CSV table of C-alpha atoms in Angstrom, one decimal:
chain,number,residue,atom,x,y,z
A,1,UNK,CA,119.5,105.6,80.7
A,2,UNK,CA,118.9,109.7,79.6
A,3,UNK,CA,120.6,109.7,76.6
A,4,UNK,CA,120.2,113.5,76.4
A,5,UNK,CA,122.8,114.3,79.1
A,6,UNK,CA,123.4,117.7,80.5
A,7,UNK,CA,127.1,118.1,81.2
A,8,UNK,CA,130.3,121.0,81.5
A,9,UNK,CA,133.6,121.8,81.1
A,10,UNK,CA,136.0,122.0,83.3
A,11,UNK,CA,136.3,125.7,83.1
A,12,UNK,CA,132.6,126.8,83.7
A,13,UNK,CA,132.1,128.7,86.7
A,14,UNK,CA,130.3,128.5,90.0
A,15,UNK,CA,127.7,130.3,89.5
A,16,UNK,CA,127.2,129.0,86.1
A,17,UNK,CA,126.9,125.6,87.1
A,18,UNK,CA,124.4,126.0,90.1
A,19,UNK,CA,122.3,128.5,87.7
A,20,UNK,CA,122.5,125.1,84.9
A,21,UNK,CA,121.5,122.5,87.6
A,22,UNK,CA,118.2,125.0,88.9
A,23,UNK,CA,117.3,125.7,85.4
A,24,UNK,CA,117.4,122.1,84.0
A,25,UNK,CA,115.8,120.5,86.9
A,26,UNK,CA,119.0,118.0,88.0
A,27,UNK,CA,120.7,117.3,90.5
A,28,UNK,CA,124.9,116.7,89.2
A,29,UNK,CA,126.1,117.1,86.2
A,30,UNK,CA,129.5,115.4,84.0
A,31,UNK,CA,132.3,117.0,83.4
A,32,UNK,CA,133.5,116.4,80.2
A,33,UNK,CA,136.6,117.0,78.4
A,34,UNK,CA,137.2,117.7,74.4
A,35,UNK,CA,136.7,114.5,73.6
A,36,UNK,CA,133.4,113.8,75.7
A,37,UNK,CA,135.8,112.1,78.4
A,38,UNK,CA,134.0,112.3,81.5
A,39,UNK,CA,136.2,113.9,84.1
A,40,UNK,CA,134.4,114.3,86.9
A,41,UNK,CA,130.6,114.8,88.5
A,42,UNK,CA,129.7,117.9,89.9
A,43,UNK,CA,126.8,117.6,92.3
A,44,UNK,CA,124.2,119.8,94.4
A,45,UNK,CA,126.4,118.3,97.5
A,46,UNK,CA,129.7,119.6,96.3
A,47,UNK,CA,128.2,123.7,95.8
A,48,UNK,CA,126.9,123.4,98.9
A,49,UNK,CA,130.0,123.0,100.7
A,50,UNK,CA,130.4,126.4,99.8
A,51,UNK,CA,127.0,128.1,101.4
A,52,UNK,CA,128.4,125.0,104.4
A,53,UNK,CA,131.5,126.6,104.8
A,54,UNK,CA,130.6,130.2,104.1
A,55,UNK,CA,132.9,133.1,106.4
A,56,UNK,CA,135.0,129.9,107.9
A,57,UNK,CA,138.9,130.0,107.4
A,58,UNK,CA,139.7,128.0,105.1
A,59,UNK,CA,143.3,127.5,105.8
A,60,UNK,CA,142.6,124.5,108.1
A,61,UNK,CA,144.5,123.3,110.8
A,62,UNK,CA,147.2,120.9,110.1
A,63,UNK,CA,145.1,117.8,112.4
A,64,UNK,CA,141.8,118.7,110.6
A,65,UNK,CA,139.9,115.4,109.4
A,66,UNK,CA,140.5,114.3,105.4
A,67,UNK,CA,137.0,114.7,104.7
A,68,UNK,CA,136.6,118.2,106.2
A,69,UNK,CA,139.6,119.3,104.6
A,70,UNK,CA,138.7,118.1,101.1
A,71,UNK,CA,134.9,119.9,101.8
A,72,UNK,CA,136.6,123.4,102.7
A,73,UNK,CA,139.0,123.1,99.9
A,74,UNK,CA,135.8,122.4,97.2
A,75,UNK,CA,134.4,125.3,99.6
A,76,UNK,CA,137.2,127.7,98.0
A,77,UNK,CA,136.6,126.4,94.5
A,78,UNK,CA,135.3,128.2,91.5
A,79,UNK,CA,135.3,125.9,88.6
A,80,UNK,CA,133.7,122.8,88.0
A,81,UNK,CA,137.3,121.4,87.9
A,82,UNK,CA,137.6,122.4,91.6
A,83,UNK,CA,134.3,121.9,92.2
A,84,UNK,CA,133.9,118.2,90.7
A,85,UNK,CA,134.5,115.1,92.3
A,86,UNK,CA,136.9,113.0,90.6
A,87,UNK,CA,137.4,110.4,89.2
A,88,UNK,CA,134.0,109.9,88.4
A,89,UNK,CA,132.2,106.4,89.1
A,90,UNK,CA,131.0,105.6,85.7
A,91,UNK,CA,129.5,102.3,83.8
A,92,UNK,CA,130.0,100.7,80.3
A,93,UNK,CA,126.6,101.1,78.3
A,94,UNK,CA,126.5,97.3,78.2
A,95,UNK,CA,126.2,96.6,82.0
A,96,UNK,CA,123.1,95.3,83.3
A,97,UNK,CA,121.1,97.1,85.7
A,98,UNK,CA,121.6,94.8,88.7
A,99,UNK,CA,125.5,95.4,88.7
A,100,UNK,CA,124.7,99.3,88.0
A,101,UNK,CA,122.5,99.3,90.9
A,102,UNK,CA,125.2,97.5,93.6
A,103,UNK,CA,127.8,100.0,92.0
A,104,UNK,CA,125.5,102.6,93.1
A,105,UNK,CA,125.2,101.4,96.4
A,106,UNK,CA,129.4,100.5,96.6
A,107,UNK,CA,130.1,103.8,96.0
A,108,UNK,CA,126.8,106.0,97.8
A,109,UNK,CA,126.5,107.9,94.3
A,110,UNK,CA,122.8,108.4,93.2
A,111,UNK,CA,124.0,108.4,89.4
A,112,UNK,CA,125.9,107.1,87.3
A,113,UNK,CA,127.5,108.5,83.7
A,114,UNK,CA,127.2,105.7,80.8
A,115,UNK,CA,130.0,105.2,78.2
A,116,UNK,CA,130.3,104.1,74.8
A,117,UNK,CA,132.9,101.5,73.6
A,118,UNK,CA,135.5,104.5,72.8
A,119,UNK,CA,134.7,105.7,76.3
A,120,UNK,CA,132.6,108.9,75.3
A,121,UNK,CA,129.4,109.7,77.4
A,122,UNK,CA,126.8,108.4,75.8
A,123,UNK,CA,124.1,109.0,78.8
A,124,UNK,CA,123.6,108.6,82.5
A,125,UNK,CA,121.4,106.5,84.7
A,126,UNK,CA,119.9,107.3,88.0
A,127,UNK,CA,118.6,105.1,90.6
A,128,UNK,CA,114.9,106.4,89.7
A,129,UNK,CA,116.2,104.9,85.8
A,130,UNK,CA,116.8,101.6,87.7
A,131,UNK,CA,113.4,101.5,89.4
A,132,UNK,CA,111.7,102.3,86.2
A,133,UNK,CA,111.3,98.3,85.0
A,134,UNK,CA,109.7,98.3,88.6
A,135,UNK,CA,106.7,100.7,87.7
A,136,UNK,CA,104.2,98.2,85.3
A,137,UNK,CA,100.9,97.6,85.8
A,138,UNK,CA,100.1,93.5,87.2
A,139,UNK,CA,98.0,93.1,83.9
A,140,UNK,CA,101.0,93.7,81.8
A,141,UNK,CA,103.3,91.8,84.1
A,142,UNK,CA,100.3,88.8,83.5
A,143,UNK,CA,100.6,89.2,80.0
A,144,UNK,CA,104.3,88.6,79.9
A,145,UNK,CA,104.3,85.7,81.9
A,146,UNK,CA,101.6,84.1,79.6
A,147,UNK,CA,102.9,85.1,76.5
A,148,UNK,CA,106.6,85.2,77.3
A,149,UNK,CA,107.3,82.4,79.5
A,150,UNK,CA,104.3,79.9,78.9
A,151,UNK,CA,103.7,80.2,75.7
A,152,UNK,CA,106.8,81.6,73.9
A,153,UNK,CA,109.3,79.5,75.8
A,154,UNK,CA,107.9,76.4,77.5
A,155,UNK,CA,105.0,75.7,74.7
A,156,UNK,CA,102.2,75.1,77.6
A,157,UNK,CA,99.1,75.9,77.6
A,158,UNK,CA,97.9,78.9,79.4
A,159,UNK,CA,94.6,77.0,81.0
A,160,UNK,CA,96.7,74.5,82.6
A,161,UNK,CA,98.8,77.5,84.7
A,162,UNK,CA,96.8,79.9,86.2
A,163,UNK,CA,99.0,83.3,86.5
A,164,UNK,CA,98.2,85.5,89.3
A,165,UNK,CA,99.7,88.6,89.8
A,166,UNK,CA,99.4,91.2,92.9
A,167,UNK,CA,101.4,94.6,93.5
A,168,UNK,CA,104.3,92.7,91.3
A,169,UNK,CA,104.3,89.4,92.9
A,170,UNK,CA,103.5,86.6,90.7
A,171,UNK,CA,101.7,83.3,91.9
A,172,UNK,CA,102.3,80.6,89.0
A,173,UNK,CA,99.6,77.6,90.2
A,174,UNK,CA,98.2,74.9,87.7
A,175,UNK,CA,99.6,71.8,87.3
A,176,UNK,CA,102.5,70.6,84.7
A,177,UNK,CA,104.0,67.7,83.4
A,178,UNK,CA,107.2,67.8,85.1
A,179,UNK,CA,108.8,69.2,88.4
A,180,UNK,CA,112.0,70.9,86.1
A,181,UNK,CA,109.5,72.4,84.2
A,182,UNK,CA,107.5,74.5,87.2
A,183,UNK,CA,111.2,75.6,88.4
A,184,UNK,CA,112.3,77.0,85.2
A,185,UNK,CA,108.9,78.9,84.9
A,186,UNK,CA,109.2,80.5,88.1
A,187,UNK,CA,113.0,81.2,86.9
A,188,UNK,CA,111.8,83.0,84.2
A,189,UNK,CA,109.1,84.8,85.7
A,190,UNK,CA,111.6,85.6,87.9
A,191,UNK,CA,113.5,87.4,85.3
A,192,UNK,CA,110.4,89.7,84.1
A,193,UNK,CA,110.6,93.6,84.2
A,194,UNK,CA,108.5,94.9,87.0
A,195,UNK,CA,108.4,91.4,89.1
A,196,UNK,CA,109.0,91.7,92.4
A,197,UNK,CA,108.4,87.9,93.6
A,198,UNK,CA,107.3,84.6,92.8
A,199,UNK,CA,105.5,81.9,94.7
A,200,UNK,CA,105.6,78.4,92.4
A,201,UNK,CA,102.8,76.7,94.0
A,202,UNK,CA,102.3,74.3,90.8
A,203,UNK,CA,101.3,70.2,90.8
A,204,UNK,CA,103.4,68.3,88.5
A,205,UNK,CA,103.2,64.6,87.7
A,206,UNK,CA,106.8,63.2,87.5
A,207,UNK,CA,109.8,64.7,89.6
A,208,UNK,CA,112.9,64.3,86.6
A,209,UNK,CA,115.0,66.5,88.9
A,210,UNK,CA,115.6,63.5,91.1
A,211,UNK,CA,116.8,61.7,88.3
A,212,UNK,CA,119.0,64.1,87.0
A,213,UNK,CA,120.4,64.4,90.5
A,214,UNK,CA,121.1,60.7,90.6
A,215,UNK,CA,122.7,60.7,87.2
A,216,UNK,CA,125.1,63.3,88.2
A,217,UNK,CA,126.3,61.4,91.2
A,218,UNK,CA,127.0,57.9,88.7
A,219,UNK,CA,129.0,60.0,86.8
């Protein structure tokens, strides 16, 4: 996540606001009470309901649609409390980043604010934050499966694995002593910042997973 987060209050104007998000380069903003509460977002897509509705009537008729009637009455608004849309989808700064990404997508939000255990913004993540453990370089992804995962967890030796690694897709080949042993190294690799794939194409010399499987139906 940004830690340093641009945000306003509920009282700052229009004006104000789209002047902020030009000047700082964003795109939506918190709103944030006294006690760093977050409110609300305002958004690039909320001002421009304004420009979208600019010289309409915005005393709607009575059978006008929910949405079009909620986008000419943030069309009339002048404050980021009228402006904002509420409440605001937020996360705990503990969450990880797979259920932060399907939030995103549950709610079609492009950001999300990040709170602290007394429920204080403490930073925001965007979906270009999320994409971030995406953008390493296939060396360092090698790296982490040999040092990580072969070395560091499973104790094998790096000669007997060879580690290939192409536009983040990882091809673990090499030979091992056991069949549970190939799985839970593609698992892992699996679990690596920046990997996209993994193709376990490894030999191994005694399948234990059959035994475990017949041990689990005796019992």
């Amino acid at each position: 996540m940004t830690r340093s987060v641009v945000t306003v209050s509920p009282d700052l104007g229009y004006k104000q606001i789209a002047d902020l998000l030009v000047d700082m380069g964003v795109s939506a903003v918190p709103v944030v009470g006294d006690d760093r509460t977050v409110i609300g977002v305002v958004s690039e897509a909320d001002l421009l309901h304004k420009v979208e509705c600019n010289g309409a009537d915005v005393h709607a008729g009575l059978f006008e649609r929910r949405r079009s009637r909620r986008a000419r009455q943030k069309a009339a608004g002048e404050t980021a409390r009228e402006l904002m849309t509420s409440p605001a989808v937020t996360v705990p700064d503990g969450v990880p980043l797979t259920s932060a990404a399907q939030l995103m997508e549950r709610h079609d939000v492009k950001r999300l604010p990040v709170l602290g255990a007394d429920g204080g913004l403490v930073g925001i993540v965007a979906r270009r934050d999320l994409l971030r453990r995406y953008l390493r370089t296939d060396d360092e992804i090698r790296a982490d499966v040999i040092d990580g995962v072969l070395l560091g967890v499973l104790w094998l030796d790096p000669v007997e694995v060879d580690v290939t690694v192409a536009d983040g897709h990882v091809t673990l080949s090499g030979s091992v002593d056991r069949r549970s042993t190939a799985q839970i190294a593609a698992r892992l690799t699996r679990a690596l910042d920046g990997v996209v794939g993994v193709t376990e194409d490894m030999r191994w010399g005694f399948d234990d997973t059959t035994l475990r499987h017949r041990y689990a139906l005796d019992v």
